Amino acid sequence: MKQFFLMVLALMAFQLNAQEPRREGPREHGKMMHLSAEEMATLQTKKMTLHLDLNDKQQKEIYAINLEQAKARKARMEERKAKREAGTAEKPSQEQRVERMNALLDHKIEMKKKMKTILNEEQFAKWEKAQARMAHKRKEGMKDKRAKHAKKMKKQQ
């Protein structure tokens, strides 16, 4: 009887761990979504100040760049949210994806030029290393998402 009880308990524990967590509504990208553009820019600038040991002049210049990016990011999030709620969201075509990638790469080139003028050589090298690390993390995260999606699709079949 004791063994039977332990076996049932073990199976229940296994079953509970196998369940996927429930998500309410569309997944939000962290808590940054709820912040204003100014708050996002301030937080990002402070993190960069700690990481790169920025002086006051550098902080002001980088804050301006971060604020510009945060406003653009917030506008894109709102646009996607509106499309999703209106039911007009659709996957981009091949041409749209190429256009987005070109725009993204142009933005990265521009950002690199700006950072090179603001930061000294040591800070710039440290910033580039951090950018590469973040890109690697995003790439690994995408691999994990694809694997989870494939597993989910296989279960549904």
Coordinates of N, CA and C in Angstrom, one line a residue:
M1 N 0.8 -1.2 0.0 CA 0.0 0.0 0.0 C 0.9 1.3 0.0
K2 N 1.9 1.2 0.8 CA 2.9 2.3 0.9 C 3.5 2.6 -0.4
Q3 N 3.9 1.5 -1.1 CA 4.6 1.6 -2.4 C 3.6 2.2 -3.5
F4 N 2.4 1.8 -3.4 CA 1.4 2.3 -4.3 C 1.2 3.8 -4.1
F5 N 1.1 4.2 -2.9 CA 0.9 5.6 -2.6 C 2.1 6.4 -3.1
L6 N 3.3 5.9 -2.9 CA 4.5 6.6 -3.3 C 4.5 6.7 -4.9
M7 N 4.1 5.6 -5.5 CA 4.1 5.6 -7.0 C 3.1 6.6 -7.5
V8 N 1.9 6.7 -6.9 CA 0.9 7.7 -7.3 C 1.4 9.1 -7.1
L9 N 2.0 9.3 -6.0 CA 2.6 10.6 -5.7 C 3.6 11.0 -6.7
A10 N 4.5 10.1 -7.0 CA 5.6 10.4 -8.0 C 5.0 10.7 -9.4
L11 N 4.0 9.9 -9.8 CA 3.3 10.2 -11.1 C 2.6 11.5 -11.1
M12 N 2.0 11.9 -10.0 CA 1.3 13.2 -9.9 C 2.4 14.3 -10.0
A13 N 3.5 14.2 -9.3 CA 4.5 15.2 -9.4 C 5.1 15.3 -10.8
F14 N 5.3 14.2 -11.4 CA 5.8 14.2 -12.8 C 4.8 14.9 -13.7
Q15 N 3.5 14.6 -13.6 CA 2.4 15.2 -14.4 C 2.4 16.7 -14.2
L16 N 2.5 17.1 -13.0 CA 2.5 18.6 -12.7 C 3.7 19.3 -13.3
N17 N 4.8 18.7 -13.3 CA 6.0 19.3 -13.9 C 5.9 19.3 -15.4
A18 N 5.2 18.3 -16.0 CA 5.1 18.2 -17.4 C 4.2 19.3 -18.0
Q19 N 3.3 19.8 -17.2 CA 2.3 20.8 -17.7 C 3.0 22.1 -18.1
E20 N 2.6 22.7 -19.2 CA 3.2 24.0 -19.6 C 2.5 25.1 -18.8
P21 N 3.3 26.1 -18.4 CA 2.7 27.2 -17.6 C 1.6 28.0 -18.5
R22 N 0.6 28.4 -17.8 CA -0.5 29.2 -18.5 C 0.0 30.6 -18.6
R23 N -0.4 31.2 -19.8 CA -0.1 32.6 -20.0 C -1.4 33.3 -20.2
E24 N -1.5 34.4 -19.6 CA -2.7 35.2 -19.8 C -2.4 36.3 -20.9
G25 N -3.2 36.2 -22.0 CA -3.1 37.2 -23.0 C -1.7 37.1 -23.8
P26 N -1.5 38.0 -24.7 CA -0.2 38.0 -25.4 C 0.9 38.2 -24.5
R27 N 2.0 37.6 -24.8 CA 3.2 37.7 -24.0 C 3.8 39.1 -24.1
E28 N 4.2 39.6 -23.0 CA 4.8 41.0 -23.0 C 6.3 40.8 -22.8
H29 N 7.0 41.7 -23.5 CA 8.5 41.6 -23.4 C 9.0 42.3 -22.2
G30 N 9.0 41.5 -21.1 CA 9.5 42.1 -19.8 C 8.6 43.2 -19.3
K31 N 9.1 43.8 -18.3 CA 8.4 44.9 -17.6 C 8.7 46.3 -18.3
M32 N 9.6 46.3 -19.2 CA 10.0 47.5 -19.9 C 8.8 48.1 -20.7
M33 N 7.9 47.2 -21.1 CA 6.7 47.6 -21.9 C 5.8 48.6 -21.2
H34 N 5.8 48.5 -19.9 CA 5.0 49.4 -19.1 C 5.6 50.7 -18.7
L35 N 6.9 50.9 -19.1 CA 7.6 52.1 -18.8 C 7.4 53.2 -19.9
S36 N 7.6 54.4 -19.6 CA 7.6 55.5 -20.6 C 8.9 55.4 -21.3
A37 N 9.0 56.1 -22.4 CA 10.2 56.2 -23.2 C 11.3 56.8 -22.4
E38 N 11.0 57.9 -21.6 CA 12.0 58.6 -20.8 C 12.5 57.6 -19.7
E39 N 11.6 56.8 -19.1 CA 12.1 55.9 -18.0 C 13.0 54.8 -18.6
M40 N 12.6 54.3 -19.8 CA 13.5 53.3 -20.4 C 14.9 53.9 -20.7
A41 N 14.9 55.1 -21.3 CA 16.2 55.7 -21.6 C 17.0 56.0 -20.4
T42 N 16.4 56.4 -19.3 CA 17.1 56.7 -18.1 C 17.7 55.4 -17.5
L43 N 16.9 54.4 -17.5 CA 17.4 53.1 -17.0 C 18.6 52.6 -17.8
Q44 N 18.4 52.6 -19.1 CA 19.4 52.1 -20.0 C 20.7 52.9 -19.9
T45 N 20.6 54.2 -19.8 CA 21.7 55.1 -19.6 C 22.5 54.8 -18.3
K46 N 21.7 54.6 -17.2 CA 22.3 54.3 -16.0 C 23.1 53.0 -16.0
K47 N 22.5 52.0 -16.6 CA 23.2 50.7 -16.8 C 24.5 50.9 -17.5
M48 N 24.4 51.6 -18.6 CA 25.6 51.9 -19.4 C 26.7 52.6 -18.6
T49 N 26.2 53.6 -17.8 CA 27.1 54.4 -17.0 C 27.9 53.5 -16.0
L50 N 27.1 52.5 -15.4 CA 27.8 51.6 -14.5 C 28.8 50.7 -15.2
H51 N 28.3 50.2 -16.4 CA 29.2 49.3 -17.1 C 30.4 49.9 -17.8
L52 N 30.2 51.1 -18.3 CA 31.3 51.8 -19.1 C 32.0 52.9 -18.3
D53 N 31.5 53.2 -17.1 CA 32.1 54.3 -16.3 C 32.1 55.6 -17.1
L54 N 30.8 56.1 -17.5 CA 30.7 57.3 -18.3 C 30.8 58.5 -17.5
N55 N 31.3 59.6 -18.1 CA 31.3 60.9 -17.4 C 30.0 61.6 -17.7
D56 N 29.8 62.8 -17.1 CA 28.5 63.5 -17.2 C 28.2 63.9 -18.7
K57 N 29.2 64.3 -19.4 CA 29.0 64.7 -20.8 C 28.5 63.5 -21.6
Q58 N 29.2 62.4 -21.4 CA 28.9 61.1 -22.1 C 27.5 60.7 -21.8
Q59 N 27.1 60.8 -20.5 CA 25.8 60.4 -20.1 C 24.7 61.1 -20.8
K60 N 24.9 62.4 -20.9 CA 23.9 63.3 -21.6 C 23.7 62.9 -23.0
E61 N 24.9 62.7 -23.7 CA 24.8 62.4 -25.1 C 24.2 61.0 -25.3
I62 N 24.5 60.0 -24.5 CA 24.0 58.7 -24.6 C 22.5 58.7 -24.2
Y63 N 22.1 59.5 -23.2 CA 20.7 59.6 -22.9 C 19.9 60.0 -24.1
A64 N 20.4 61.0 -24.8 CA 19.7 61.5 -26.0 C 19.5 60.4 -27.0
I65 N 20.5 59.6 -27.2 CA 20.4 58.5 -28.2 C 19.4 57.5 -27.7
N66 N 19.5 57.1 -26.4 CA 18.6 56.1 -25.8 C 17.2 56.6 -25.8
L67 N 17.0 57.9 -25.6 CA 15.6 58.4 -25.6 C 15.0 58.3 -27.0
E68 N 15.8 58.7 -28.0 CA 15.4 58.6 -29.4 C 15.0 57.1 -29.7
Q69 N 15.8 56.2 -29.3 CA 15.6 54.8 -29.6 C 14.3 54.3 -28.8
A70 N 14.2 54.7 -27.6 CA 13.1 54.3 -26.8 C 11.8 54.8 -27.3
K71 N 11.7 56.0 -27.8 CA 10.5 56.5 -28.4 C 10.1 55.8 -29.7
A72 N 11.1 55.5 -30.5 CA 10.9 54.7 -31.7 C 10.4 53.3 -31.4
R73 N 11.0 52.6 -30.4 CA 10.7 51.3 -29.9 C 9.2 51.3 -29.4
K74 N 8.9 52.3 -28.6 CA 7.6 52.4 -28.0 C 6.5 52.6 -29.1
A75 N 6.8 53.4 -30.1 CA 5.9 53.6 -31.2 C 5.7 52.3 -32.0
R76 N 6.7 51.5 -32.2 CA 6.6 50.3 -32.9 C 5.8 49.3 -32.1
M77 N 6.0 49.3 -30.8 CA 5.2 48.4 -29.9 C 3.7 48.7 -30.0
E78 N 3.4 50.0 -29.9 CA 2.0 50.5 -30.0 C 1.4 50.1 -31.3
E79 N 2.1 50.3 -32.4 CA 1.6 50.0 -33.7 C 1.3 48.5 -33.8
R80 N 2.2 47.6 -33.3 CA 2.0 46.2 -33.4 C 0.8 45.8 -32.5
K81 N 0.7 46.4 -31.4 CA -0.5 46.1 -30.5 C -1.8 46.5 -31.1
A82 N -1.8 47.7 -31.8 CA -3.0 48.1 -32.5 C -3.4 47.2 -33.6
K83 N -2.4 46.7 -34.4 CA -2.7 45.8 -35.5 C -3.2 44.5 -34.9
R84 N -2.6 44.0 -33.8 CA -3.1 42.8 -33.2 C -4.5 42.9 -32.7
E85 N -4.8 44.0 -32.1 CA -6.2 44.2 -31.5 C -7.2 44.4 -32.6
A86 N -6.8 45.0 -33.7 CA -7.7 45.2 -34.9 C -7.8 43.9 -35.7
G87 N -6.9 43.0 -35.5 CA -7.0 41.7 -36.3 C -6.4 41.9 -37.6
T88 N -5.6 42.9 -37.9 CA -5.0 43.1 -39.2 C -3.5 42.7 -39.2
A89 N -3.0 42.1 -38.1 CA -1.6 41.7 -38.1 C -1.4 40.5 -39.0
E90 N -0.4 40.6 -39.8 CA 0.0 39.4 -40.7 C 1.5 39.3 -40.8
K91 N 1.9 38.2 -41.2 CA 3.3 38.0 -41.4 C 3.9 38.8 -42.5
P92 N 5.1 39.4 -42.3 CA 5.7 40.2 -43.4 C 6.1 39.4 -44.6
S93 N 6.1 40.0 -45.8 CA 6.5 39.3 -47.0 C 8.1 39.2 -47.0
Q94 N 8.6 38.5 -47.9 CA 10.1 38.4 -48.1 C 10.7 39.8 -48.3
E95 N 10.1 40.6 -49.1 CA 10.6 42.0 -49.4 C 10.5 42.8 -48.1
Q96 N 9.5 42.7 -47.3 CA 9.4 43.5 -46.1 C 10.4 43.0 -45.1
R97 N 10.7 41.8 -45.0 CA 11.7 41.3 -44.1 C 13.1 41.8 -44.5
V98 N 13.4 41.8 -45.8 CA 14.7 42.3 -46.3 C 14.8 43.7 -46.0
E99 N 13.7 44.5 -46.2 CA 13.7 45.9 -46.0 C 13.9 46.2 -44.5
R100 N 13.3 45.4 -43.6 CA 13.5 45.6 -42.1 C 14.9 45.3 -41.7
M101 N 15.5 44.2 -42.3 CA 16.9 43.8 -42.0 C 17.8 44.9 -42.4
N102 N 17.6 45.5 -43.6 CA 18.5 46.6 -44.1 C 18.4 47.8 -43.2
A103 N 17.2 48.1 -42.8 CA 16.9 49.3 -41.9 C 17.6 49.0 -40.5
L104 N 17.5 47.8 -40.0 CA 18.2 47.4 -38.8 C 19.7 47.5 -38.9
L105 N 20.2 47.0 -39.9 CA 21.7 47.1 -40.1 C 22.2 48.5 -40.3
D106 N 21.4 49.3 -41.0 CA 21.7 50.7 -41.2 C 21.7 51.4 -39.8
H107 N 20.7 51.1 -39.0 CA 20.6 51.7 -37.6 C 21.8 51.3 -36.8
K108 N 22.2 50.0 -36.9 CA 23.4 49.5 -36.1 C 24.7 50.2 -36.5
I109 N 24.8 50.4 -37.8 CA 26.0 51.1 -38.3 C 26.0 52.6 -37.8
E110 N 24.9 53.2 -37.9 CA 24.8 54.6 -37.4 C 25.1 54.6 -35.9
M111 N 24.5 53.7 -35.1 CA 24.7 53.7 -33.7 C 26.2 53.4 -33.3
K112 N 26.8 52.6 -34.1 CA 28.3 52.3 -33.9 C 29.1 53.6 -34.1
K113 N 28.8 54.3 -35.2 CA 29.5 55.6 -35.4 C 29.3 56.6 -34.3
K114 N 28.1 56.7 -33.8 CA 27.8 57.6 -32.8 C 28.5 57.3 -31.5
M115 N 28.5 56.0 -31.1 CA 29.1 55.5 -29.9 C 30.6 55.7 -30.0
K116 N 31.2 55.5 -31.2 CA 32.6 55.7 -31.4 C 33.1 57.1 -31.2
T117 N 32.2 58.1 -31.5 CA 32.5 59.5 -31.3 C 32.4 59.9 -29.8
I118 N 31.4 59.2 -29.1 CA 31.2 59.6 -27.7 C 32.1 58.9 -26.7
L119 N 32.4 57.6 -26.9 CA 33.2 56.8 -26.0 C 34.7 56.9 -26.3
N120 N 35.5 56.6 -25.3 CA 36.9 56.5 -25.6 C 37.2 55.1 -26.1
E121 N 38.4 54.8 -26.4 CA 38.7 53.5 -27.0 C 38.4 52.3 -26.1
E122 N 38.8 52.4 -24.9 CA 38.5 51.4 -23.9 C 37.0 51.1 -23.7
Q123 N 36.3 52.2 -23.5 CA 34.8 52.1 -23.4 C 34.2 51.5 -24.6
F124 N 34.6 52.0 -25.8 CA 34.1 51.5 -27.0 C 34.3 50.0 -27.2
A125 N 35.5 49.5 -26.9 CA 35.8 48.1 -26.9 C 34.9 47.3 -26.0
K126 N 34.7 47.8 -24.8 CA 33.8 47.2 -23.8 C 32.4 47.2 -24.3
W127 N 31.9 48.3 -24.9 CA 30.6 48.4 -25.4 C 30.4 47.4 -26.6
E128 N 31.3 47.3 -27.5 CA 31.2 46.3 -28.6 C 31.2 44.9 -28.1
K129 N 32.0 44.6 -27.1 CA 32.0 43.2 -26.5 C 30.6 42.9 -25.9
A130 N 30.0 43.9 -25.2 CA 28.7 43.7 -24.6 C 27.6 43.5 -25.7
Q131 N 27.7 44.3 -26.8 CA 26.8 44.1 -27.9 C 26.9 42.7 -28.5
A132 N 28.1 42.2 -28.7 CA 28.3 40.9 -29.3 C 27.7 39.8 -28.3
R133 N 27.9 40.0 -27.0 CA 27.3 39.1 -26.0 C 25.8 39.1 -26.1
M134 N 25.2 40.3 -26.2 CA 23.7 40.3 -26.3 C 23.2 39.7 -27.5
A135 N 23.9 39.9 -28.7 CA 23.5 39.3 -29.9 C 23.5 37.8 -29.8
H136 N 24.6 37.3 -29.2 CA 24.7 35.8 -29.0 C 23.5 35.3 -28.2
K137 N 23.2 36.0 -27.1 CA 22.1 35.6 -26.2 C 20.8 35.6 -27.0
R138 N 20.5 36.6 -27.8 CA 19.3 36.7 -28.6 C 19.2 35.5 -29.6
K139 N 20.4 35.2 -30.2 CA 20.4 34.1 -31.2 C 20.1 32.8 -30.5
E140 N 20.7 32.6 -29.3 CA 20.5 31.3 -28.5 C 19.0 31.3 -28.1
G141 N 18.5 32.4 -27.7 CA 17.0 32.5 -27.3 C 16.1 32.1 -28.4
M142 N 16.5 32.5 -29.6 CA 15.6 32.2 -30.8 C 15.7 30.7 -31.1
K143 N 16.9 30.1 -30.9 CA 17.0 28.7 -31.1 C 16.1 27.9 -30.1
D144 N 16.1 28.4 -28.9 CA 15.2 27.8 -27.9 C 13.7 27.9 -28.2
K145 N 13.4 29.1 -28.7 CA 12.0 29.3 -29.1 C 11.5 28.4 -30.2
R146 N 12.4 28.3 -31.2 CA 12.1 27.5 -32.3 C 12.0 26.0 -31.9
A147 N 12.8 25.6 -31.0 CA 12.8 24.2 -30.5 C 11.5 23.9 -29.8
K148 N 11.1 24.9 -28.9 CA 9.8 24.8 -28.2 C 8.6 24.8 -29.1
H149 N 8.7 25.6 -30.1 CA 7.6 25.7 -31.1 C 7.4 24.4 -31.8
A150 N 8.6 23.8 -32.3 CA 8.5 22.6 -33.0 C 8.0 21.5 -32.1
K151 N 8.4 21.4 -30.9 CA 7.9 20.4 -30.0 C 6.4 20.6 -29.8
K152 N 5.9 21.8 -29.6 CA 4.5 22.0 -29.4 C 3.7 21.6 -30.7
M153 N 4.2 21.9 -31.8 CA 3.5 21.5 -33.1 C 3.5 20.0 -33.2
K154 N 4.6 19.3 -32.8 CA 4.6 17.9 -32.9 C 3.6 17.3 -32.0
K155 N 3.4 17.9 -30.8 CA 2.4 17.4 -29.8 C 1.0 17.5 -30.4
Q156 N 0.7 18.6 -31.1 CA -0.6 18.8 -31.6 C -1.0 17.9 -32.7
Q157 N 0.0 17.3 -33.4 CA -0.3 16.4 -34.5 C -0.7 15.0 -34.0

